[in-house]
Coordinates of N, CA and C in Angstrom, one line a residue:
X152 N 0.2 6.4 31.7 CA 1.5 7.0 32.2 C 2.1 8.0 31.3
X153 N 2.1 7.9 30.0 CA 2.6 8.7 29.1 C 1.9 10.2 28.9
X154 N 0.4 9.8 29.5 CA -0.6 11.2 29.2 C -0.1 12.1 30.6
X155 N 0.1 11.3 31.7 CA 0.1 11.5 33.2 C 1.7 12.6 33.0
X156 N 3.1 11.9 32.7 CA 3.9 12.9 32.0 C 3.8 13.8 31.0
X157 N 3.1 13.9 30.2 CA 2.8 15.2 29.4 C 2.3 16.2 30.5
X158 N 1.1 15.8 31.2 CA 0.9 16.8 31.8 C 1.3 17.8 32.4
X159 N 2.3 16.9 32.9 CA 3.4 17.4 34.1 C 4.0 19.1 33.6
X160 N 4.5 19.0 32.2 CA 4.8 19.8 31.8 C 4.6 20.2 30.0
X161 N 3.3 20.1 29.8 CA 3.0 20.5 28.3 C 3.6 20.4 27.0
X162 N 4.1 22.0 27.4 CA 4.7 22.3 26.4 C 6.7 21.9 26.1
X163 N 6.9 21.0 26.4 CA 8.1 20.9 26.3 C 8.4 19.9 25.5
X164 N 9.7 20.7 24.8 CA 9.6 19.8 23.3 C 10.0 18.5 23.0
X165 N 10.6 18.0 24.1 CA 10.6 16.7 24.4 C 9.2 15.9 24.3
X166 N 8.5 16.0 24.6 CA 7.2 15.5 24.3 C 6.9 15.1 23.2
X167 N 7.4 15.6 22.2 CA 6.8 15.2 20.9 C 7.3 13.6 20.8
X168 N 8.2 12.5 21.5 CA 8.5 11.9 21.0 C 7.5 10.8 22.1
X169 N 6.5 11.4 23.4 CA 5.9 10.7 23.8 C 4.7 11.1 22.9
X170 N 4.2 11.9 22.5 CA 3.1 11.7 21.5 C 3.4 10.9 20.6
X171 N 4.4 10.4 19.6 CA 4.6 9.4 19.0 C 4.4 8.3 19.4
X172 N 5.0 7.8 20.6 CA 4.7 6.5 21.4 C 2.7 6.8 21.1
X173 N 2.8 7.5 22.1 CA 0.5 7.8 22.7 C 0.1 7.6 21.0
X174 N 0.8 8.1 20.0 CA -0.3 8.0 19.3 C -0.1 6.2 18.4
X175 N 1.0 5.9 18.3 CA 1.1 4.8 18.1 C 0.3 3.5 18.9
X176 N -0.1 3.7 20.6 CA -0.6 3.0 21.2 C -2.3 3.4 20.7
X177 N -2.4 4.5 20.4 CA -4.3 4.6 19.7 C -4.2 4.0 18.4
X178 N -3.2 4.1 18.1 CA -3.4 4.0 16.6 C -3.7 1.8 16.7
X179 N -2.8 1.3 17.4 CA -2.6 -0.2 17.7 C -3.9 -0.7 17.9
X180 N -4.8 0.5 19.0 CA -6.0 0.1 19.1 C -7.4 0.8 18.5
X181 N -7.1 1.0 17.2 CA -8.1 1.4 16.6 C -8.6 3.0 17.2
X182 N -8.1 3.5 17.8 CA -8.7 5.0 18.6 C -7.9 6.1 17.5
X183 N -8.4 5.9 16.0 CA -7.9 6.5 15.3 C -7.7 8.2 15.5
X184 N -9.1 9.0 15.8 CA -8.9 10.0 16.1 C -8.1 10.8 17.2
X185 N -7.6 9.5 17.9 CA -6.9 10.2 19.4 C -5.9 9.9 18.6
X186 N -5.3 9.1 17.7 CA -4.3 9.0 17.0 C -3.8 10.1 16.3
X187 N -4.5 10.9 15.9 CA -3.9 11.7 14.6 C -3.7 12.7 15.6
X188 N -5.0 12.9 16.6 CA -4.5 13.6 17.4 C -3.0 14.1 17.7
X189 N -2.3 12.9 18.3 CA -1.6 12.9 19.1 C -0.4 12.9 18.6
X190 N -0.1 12.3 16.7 CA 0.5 13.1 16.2 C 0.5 14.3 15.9
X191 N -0.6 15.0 15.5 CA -0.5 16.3 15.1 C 0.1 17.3 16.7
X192 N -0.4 16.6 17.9 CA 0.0 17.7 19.0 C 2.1 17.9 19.0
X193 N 2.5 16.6 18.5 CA 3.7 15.8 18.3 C 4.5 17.0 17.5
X194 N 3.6 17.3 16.5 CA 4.5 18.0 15.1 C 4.3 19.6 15.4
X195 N 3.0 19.5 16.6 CA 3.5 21.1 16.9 C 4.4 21.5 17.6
X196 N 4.7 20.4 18.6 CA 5.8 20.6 19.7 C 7.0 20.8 18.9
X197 N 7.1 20.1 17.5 CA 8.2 19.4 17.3 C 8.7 19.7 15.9
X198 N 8.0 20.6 14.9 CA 7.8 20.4 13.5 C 8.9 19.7 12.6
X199 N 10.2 19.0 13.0 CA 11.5 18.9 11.8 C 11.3 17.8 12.5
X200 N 10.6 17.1 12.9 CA 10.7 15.6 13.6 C 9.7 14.5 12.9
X201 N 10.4 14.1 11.2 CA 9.8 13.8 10.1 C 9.3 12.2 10.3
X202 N 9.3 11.5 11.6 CA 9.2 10.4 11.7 C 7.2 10.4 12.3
X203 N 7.3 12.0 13.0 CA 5.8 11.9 13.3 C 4.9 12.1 11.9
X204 N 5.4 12.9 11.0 CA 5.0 13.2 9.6 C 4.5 11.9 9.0
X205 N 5.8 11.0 9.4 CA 5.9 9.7 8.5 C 4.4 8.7 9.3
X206 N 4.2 8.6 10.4 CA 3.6 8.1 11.5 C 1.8 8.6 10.8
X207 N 1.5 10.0 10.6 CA 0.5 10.5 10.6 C 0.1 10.3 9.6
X208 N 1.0 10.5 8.4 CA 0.7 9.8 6.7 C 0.3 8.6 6.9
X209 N 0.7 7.4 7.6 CA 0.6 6.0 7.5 C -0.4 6.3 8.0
X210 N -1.2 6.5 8.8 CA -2.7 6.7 9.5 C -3.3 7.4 8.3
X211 N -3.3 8.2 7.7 CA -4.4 9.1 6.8 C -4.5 7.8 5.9
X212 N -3.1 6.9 5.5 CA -3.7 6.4 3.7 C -4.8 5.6 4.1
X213 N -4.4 4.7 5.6 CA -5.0 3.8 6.2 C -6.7 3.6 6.5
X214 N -7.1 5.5 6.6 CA -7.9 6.2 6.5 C -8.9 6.6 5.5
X215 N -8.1 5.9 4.1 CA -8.2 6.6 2.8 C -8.4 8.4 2.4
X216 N -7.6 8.7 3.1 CA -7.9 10.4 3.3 C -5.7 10.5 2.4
X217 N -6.0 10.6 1.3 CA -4.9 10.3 0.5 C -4.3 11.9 0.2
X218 N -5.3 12.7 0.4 CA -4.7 14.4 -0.2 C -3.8 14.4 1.5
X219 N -4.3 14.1 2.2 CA -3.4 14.7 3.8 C -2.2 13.7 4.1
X220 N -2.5 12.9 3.2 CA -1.4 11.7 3.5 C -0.1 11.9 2.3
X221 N -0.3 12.3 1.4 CA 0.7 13.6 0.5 C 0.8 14.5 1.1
X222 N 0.0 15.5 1.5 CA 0.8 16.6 2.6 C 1.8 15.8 3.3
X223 N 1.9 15.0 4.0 CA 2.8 14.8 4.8 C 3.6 13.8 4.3
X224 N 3.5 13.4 3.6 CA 4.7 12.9 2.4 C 5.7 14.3 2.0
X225 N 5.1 15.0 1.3 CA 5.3 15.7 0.1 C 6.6 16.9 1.6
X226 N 5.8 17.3 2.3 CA 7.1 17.7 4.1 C 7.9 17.0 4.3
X227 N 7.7 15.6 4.1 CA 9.0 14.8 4.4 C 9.9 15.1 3.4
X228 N 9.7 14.5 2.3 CA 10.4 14.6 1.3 C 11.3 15.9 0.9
X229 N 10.4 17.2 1.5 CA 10.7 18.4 1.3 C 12.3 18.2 2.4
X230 N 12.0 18.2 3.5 CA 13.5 17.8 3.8 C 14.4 17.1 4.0
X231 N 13.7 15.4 3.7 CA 14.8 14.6 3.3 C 14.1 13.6 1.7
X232 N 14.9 14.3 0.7 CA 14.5 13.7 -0.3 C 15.1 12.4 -1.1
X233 N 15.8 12.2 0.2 CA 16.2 10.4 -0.3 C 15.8 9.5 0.7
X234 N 14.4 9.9 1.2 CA 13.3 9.3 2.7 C 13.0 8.1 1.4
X235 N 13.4 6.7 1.9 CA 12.9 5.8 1.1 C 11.6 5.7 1.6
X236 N 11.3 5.7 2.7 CA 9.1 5.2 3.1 C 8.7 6.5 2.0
X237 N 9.1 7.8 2.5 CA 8.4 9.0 1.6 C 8.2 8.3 0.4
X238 N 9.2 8.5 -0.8 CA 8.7 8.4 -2.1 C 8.5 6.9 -2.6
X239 N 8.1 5.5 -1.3 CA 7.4 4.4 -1.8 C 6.2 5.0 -1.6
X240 N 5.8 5.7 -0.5 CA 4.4 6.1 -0.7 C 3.6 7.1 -1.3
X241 N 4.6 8.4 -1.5 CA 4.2 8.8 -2.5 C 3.9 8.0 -4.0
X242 N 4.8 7.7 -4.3 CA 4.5 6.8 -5.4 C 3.5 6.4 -5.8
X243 N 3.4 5.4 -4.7 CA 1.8 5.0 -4.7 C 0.8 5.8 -4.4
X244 N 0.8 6.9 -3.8 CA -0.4 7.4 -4.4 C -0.7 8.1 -5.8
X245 N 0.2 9.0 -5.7 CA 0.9 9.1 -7.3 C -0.2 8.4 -8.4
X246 N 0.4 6.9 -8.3 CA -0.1 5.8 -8.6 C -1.6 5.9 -8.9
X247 N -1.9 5.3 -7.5 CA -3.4 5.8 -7.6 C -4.4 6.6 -8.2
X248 N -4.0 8.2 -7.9 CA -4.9 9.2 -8.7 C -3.8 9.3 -10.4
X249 N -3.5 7.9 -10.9 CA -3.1 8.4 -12.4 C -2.3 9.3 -12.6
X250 N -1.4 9.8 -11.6 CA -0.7 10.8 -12.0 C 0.6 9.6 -12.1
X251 N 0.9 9.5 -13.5 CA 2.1 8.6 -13.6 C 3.4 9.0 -13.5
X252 N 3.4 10.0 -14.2 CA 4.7 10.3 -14.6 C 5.4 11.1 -13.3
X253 N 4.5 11.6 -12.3 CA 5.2 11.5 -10.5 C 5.3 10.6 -10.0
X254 N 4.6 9.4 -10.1 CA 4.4 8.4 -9.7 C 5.9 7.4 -10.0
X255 N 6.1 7.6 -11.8 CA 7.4 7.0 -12.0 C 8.6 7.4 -11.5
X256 N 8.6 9.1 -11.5 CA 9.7 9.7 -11.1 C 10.4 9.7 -9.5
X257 N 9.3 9.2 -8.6 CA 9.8 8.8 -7.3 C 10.3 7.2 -7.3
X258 N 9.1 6.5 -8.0 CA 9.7 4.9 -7.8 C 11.2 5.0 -9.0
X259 N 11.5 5.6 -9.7 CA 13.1 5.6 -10.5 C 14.2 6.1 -9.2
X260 N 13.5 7.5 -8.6 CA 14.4 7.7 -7.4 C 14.8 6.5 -6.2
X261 N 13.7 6.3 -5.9 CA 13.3 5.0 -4.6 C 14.9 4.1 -5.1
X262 N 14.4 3.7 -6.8 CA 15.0 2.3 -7.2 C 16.6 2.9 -7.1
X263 N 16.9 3.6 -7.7 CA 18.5 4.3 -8.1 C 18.6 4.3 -6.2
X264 N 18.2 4.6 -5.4 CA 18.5 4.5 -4.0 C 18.6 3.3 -3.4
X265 N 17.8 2.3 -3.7 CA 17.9 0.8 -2.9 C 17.3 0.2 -4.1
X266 N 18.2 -0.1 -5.1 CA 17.8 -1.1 -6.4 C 17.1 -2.5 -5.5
X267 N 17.2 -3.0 -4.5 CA 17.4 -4.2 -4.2 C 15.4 -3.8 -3.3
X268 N 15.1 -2.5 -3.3 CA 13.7 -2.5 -2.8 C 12.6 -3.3 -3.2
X269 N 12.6 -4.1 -2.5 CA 11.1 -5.3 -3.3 C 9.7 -4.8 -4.0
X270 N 8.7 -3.9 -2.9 CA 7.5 -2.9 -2.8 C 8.0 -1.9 -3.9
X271 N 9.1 -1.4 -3.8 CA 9.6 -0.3 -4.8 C 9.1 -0.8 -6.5
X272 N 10.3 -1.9 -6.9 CA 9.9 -2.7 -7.8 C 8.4 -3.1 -8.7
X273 N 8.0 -3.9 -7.6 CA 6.8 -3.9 -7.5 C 5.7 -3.2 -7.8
X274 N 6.0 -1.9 -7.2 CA 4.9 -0.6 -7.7 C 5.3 -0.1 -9.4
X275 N 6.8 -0.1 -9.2 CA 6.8 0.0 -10.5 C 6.2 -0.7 -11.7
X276 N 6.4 -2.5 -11.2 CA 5.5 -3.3 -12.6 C 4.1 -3.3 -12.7
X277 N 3.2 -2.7 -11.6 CA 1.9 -2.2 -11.5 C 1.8 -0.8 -12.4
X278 N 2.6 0.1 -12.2 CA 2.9 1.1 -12.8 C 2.5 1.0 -14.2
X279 N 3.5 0.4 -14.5 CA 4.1 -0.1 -16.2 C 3.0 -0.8 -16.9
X280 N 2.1 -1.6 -16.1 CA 1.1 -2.4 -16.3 C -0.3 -1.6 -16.7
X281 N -0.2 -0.4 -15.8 CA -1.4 0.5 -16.0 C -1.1 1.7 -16.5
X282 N 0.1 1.3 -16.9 CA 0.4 3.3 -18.3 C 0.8 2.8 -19.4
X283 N 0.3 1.5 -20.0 CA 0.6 1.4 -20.9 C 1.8 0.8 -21.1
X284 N 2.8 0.2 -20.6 CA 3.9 -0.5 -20.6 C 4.2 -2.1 -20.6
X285 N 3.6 -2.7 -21.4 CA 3.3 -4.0 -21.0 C 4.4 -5.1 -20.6
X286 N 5.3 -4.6 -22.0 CA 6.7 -5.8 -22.3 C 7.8 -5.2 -20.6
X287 N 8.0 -4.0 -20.5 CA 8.3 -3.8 -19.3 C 7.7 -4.3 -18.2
X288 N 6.2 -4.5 -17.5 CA 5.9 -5.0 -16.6 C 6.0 -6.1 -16.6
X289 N 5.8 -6.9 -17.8 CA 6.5 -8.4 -17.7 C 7.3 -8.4 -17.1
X290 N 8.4 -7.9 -17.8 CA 9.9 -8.4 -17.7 C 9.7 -8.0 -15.9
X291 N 9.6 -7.5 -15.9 CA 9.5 -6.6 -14.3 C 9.3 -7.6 -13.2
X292 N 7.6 -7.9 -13.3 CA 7.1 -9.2 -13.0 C 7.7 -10.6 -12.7
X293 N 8.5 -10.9 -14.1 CA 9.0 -12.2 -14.0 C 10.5 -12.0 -13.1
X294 N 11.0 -11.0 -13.0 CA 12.2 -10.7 -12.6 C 11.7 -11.2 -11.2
X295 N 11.1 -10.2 -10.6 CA 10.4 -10.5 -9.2 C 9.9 -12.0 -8.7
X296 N 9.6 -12.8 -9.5 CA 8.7 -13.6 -9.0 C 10.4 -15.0 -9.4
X297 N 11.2 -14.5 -9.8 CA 12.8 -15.2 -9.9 C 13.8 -14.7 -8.5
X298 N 13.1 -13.3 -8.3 CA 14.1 -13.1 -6.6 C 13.5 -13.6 -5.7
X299 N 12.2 -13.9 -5.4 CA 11.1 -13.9 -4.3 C 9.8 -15.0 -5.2
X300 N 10.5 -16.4 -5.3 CA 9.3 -17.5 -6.2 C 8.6 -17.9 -4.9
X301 N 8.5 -17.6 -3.2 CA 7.4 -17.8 -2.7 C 6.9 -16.9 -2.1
X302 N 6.9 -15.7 -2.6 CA 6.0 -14.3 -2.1 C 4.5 -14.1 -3.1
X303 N 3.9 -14.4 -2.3 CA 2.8 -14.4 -3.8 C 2.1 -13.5 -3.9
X304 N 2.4 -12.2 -3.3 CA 2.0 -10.8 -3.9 C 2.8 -10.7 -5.3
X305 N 3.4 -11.3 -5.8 CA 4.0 -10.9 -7.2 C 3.4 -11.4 -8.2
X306 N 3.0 -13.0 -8.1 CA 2.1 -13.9 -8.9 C 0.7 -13.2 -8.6
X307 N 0.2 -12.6 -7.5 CA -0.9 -11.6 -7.7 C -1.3 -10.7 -8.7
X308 N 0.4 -10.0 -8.5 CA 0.4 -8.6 -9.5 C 0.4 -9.2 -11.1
X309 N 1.4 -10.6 -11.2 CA 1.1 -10.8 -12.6 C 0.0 -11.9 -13.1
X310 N -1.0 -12.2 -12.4 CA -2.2 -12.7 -12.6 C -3.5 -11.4 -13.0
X311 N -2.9 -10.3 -12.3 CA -3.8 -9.0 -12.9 C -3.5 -8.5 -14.3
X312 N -2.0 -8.9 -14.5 CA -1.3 -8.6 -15.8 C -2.5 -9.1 -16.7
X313 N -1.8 -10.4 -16.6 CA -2.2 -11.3 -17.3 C -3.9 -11.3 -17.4
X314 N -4.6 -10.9 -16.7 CA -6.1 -10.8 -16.6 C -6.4 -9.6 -17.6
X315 N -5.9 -8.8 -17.4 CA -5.4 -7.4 -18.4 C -5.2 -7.3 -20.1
X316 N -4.8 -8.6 -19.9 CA -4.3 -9.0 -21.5 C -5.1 -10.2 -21.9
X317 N -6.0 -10.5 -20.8 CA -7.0 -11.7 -21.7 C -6.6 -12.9 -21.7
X318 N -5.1 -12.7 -20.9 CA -4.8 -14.2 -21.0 C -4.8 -15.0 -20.0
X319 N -6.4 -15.7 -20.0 CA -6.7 -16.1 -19.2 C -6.1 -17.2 -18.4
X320 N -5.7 -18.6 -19.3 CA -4.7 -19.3 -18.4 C -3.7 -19.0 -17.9
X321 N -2.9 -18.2 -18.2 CA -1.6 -18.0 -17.7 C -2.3 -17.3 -16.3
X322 N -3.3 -16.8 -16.1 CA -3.5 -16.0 -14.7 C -4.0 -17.3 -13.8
X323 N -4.6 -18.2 -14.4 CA -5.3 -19.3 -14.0 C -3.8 -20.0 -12.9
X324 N -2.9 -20.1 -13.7 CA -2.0 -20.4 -13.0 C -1.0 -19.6 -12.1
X325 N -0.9 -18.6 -12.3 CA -0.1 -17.6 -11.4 C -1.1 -17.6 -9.7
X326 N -3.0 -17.6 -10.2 CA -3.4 -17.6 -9.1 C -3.3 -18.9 -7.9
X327 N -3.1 -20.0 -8.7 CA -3.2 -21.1 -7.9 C -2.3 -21.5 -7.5
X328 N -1.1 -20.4 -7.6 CA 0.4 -21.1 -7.1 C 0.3 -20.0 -6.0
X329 N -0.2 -18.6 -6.3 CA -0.5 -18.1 -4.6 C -1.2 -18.2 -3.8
X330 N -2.4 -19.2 -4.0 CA -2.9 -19.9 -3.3 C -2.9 -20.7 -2.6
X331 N -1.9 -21.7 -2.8 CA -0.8 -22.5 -2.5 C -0.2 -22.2 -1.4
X332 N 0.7 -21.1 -2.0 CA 1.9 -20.3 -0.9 C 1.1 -18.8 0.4
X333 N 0.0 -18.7 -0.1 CA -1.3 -17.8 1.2 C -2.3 -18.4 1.0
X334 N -2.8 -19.3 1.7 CA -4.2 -20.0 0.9 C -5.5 -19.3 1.9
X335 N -4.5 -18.2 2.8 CA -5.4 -17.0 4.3 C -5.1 -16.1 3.8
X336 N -5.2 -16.0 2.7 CA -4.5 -14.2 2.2 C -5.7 -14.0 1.7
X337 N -7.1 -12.8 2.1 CA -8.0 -12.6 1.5 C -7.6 -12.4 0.1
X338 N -6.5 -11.3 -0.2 CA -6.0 -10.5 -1.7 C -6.1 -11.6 -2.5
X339 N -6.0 -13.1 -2.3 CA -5.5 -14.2 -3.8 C -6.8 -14.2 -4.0
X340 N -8.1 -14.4 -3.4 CA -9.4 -14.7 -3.0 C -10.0 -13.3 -4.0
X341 N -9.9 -12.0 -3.7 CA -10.2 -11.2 -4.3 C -10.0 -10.9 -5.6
X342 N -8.5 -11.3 -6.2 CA -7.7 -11.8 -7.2 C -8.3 -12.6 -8.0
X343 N -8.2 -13.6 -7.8 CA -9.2 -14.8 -8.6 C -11.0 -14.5 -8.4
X344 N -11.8 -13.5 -7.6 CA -12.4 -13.6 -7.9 C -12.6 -12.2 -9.3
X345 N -11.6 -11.5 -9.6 CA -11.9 -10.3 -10.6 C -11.2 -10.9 -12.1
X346 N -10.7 -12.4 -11.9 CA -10.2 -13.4 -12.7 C -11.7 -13.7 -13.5
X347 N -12.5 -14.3 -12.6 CA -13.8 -14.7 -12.5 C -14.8 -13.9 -13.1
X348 N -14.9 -13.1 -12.8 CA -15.5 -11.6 -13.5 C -15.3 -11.4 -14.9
X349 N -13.9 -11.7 -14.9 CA -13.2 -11.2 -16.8 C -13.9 -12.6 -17.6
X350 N -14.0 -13.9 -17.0 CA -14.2 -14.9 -17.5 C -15.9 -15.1 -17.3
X351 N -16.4 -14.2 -17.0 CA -17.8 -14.3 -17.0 C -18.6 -15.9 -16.0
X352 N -17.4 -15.8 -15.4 CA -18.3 -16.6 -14.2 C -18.8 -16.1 -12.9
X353 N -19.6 -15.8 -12.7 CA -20.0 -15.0 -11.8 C -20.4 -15.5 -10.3
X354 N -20.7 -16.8 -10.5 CA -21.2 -17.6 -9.1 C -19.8 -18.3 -8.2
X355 N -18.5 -18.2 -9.1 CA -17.5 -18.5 -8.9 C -16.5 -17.5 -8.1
X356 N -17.1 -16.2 -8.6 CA -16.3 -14.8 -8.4 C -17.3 -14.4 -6.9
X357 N -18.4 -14.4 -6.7 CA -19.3 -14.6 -5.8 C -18.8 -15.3 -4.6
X358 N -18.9 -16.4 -4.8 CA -18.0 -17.2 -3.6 C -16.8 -16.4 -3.0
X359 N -15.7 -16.2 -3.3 CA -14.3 -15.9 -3.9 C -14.7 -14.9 -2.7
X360 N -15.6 -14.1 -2.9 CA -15.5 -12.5 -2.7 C -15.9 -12.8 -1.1
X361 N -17.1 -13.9 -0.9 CA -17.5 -14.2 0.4 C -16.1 -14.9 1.5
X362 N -15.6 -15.5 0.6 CA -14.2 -15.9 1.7 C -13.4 -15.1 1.8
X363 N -13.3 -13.8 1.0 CA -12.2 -12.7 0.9 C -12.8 -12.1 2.4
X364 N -14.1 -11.8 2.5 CA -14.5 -11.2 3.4 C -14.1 -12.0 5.1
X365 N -14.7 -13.5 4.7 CA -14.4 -14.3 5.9 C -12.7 -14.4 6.6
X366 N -11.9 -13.7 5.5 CA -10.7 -14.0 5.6 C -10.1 -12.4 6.2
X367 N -11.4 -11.6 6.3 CA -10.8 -10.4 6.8 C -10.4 -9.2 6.0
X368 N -11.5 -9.7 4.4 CA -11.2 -8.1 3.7 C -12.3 -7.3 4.0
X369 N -11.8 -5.7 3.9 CA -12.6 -5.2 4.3 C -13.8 -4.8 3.4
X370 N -14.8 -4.8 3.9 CA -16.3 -4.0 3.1 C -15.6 -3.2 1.7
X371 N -14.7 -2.4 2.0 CA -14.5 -1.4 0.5 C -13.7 -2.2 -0.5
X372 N -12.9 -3.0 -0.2 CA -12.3 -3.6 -0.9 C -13.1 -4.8 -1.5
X373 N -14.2 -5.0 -1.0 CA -15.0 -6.2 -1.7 C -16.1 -5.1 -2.5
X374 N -16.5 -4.3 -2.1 CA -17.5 -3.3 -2.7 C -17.8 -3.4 -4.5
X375 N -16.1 -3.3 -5.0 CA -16.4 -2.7 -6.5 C -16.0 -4.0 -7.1
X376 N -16.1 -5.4 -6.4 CA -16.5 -6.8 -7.1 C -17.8 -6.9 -6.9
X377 N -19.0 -6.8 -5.6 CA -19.9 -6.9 -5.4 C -20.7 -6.2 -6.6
X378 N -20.5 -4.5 -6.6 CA -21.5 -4.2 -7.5 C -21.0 -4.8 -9.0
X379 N -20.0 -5.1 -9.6 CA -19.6 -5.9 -10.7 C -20.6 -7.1 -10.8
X380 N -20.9 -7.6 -10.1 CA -21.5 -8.8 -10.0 C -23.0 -8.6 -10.1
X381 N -23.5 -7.5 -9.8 CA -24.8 -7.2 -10.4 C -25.2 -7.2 -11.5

């Protein structure tokens, strides 16, 4: 019905907000390419309509296509630069390709905007964690895991700390209390198995990686434990 009305009349710039819908319903069902599509037809009709921007970025990271998914960050932000989704996900990619000190300067903005952002937070004690900041990602860490003691992406993030630093029981226990609280979450599974790895168990980390899978992780995300394991 929504293609049947575009037809009707193309070019009219109302449409961009039914290509949002169309591409949202490809995107729901995996028809990635008719997805991007249908944003991008969206942002021609429509270009200052930063929610399709926002829409197309979350498809590219999804995609792992992370340079097109900052283009359309880096537009949003260009006109609204207090877009809290923009600079958590900039951030994180930021993050990602090691560029820190972008990476810090959006999650400081994000935080000065919604101190109370969980994901915000968060990226930051991963941050802190991998540039060298240790006593700060603690503190970071433990802060988090005192506002939110049954979210166990936080006990994730500080069982990687702690994996980081060699200290192996303390991760021993952060993993088995999110296991506890997600015991269907492939991530605790993947977690404990890169625990497993540092600890030189390998038939343990092995296992781990096969129920990460059964639990619905995907191929890439088990990839760079499997070849570890060779």
């Amino acid at each position: 019905m929504i293609e049947q009305t575009i037809r009707l009349d193309p070019m009219r710039k109302s449409n961009a907000v039914l290509y949002q819908y169309l591409g949202g319903i490809c995107q729901h069902r995996g028809e990635n390419d008719k997805a991007l599509e249908a944003y991008s037809k969206g942002i021609e009709l429509s270009p200052y309509t930063m929610d399709l921007y926002l829409n197309r970025a979350t498809l590219y990271l999804g995609l792992n296509n992370e340079e097109r998914a900052l283009a359309d960050y880096n537009k949003v932000l260009e006109s609204e630069p207090d877009n809290e989704e923009g600079l958590f996900y900039r951030a994180f990619i930021h993050s990602q390709g090691r560029r820190y000190k972008e990476a810090r300067a959006d999650y400081n903005h994000l935080l000065k905007l919604n101190p109370l952002h969980e994901d915000g937070r968060l990226g930051l004690a991963v941050l802190n964690t991998n540039d060298g900041r240790p006593r700060e990602a603690l503190e970071q860490l433990d802060a988090l895991i005192n506002f939110y003691p049954t979210h166990a992406k936080h006990y994730l993030a500080r069982c990687s700390y702690y994996v980081s630093r060699k200290e192996y029981e303390k991760a021993k226990k952060d993993i088995s209390i999110a296991l506890e609280l997600e015991p269907d979450n492939p991530e605790c599974y993947l977690t404990r198995a890169t625990l497993y790895l540092a600890m030189k168990k390998k038939k343990q980390a092995h296992q781990d990686c096969r129920t990460a899978i059964s639990l619905g992780a995907s191929p890439e995300q088990v990839a760079p434990l499997f070849g570890a394991l060779r």
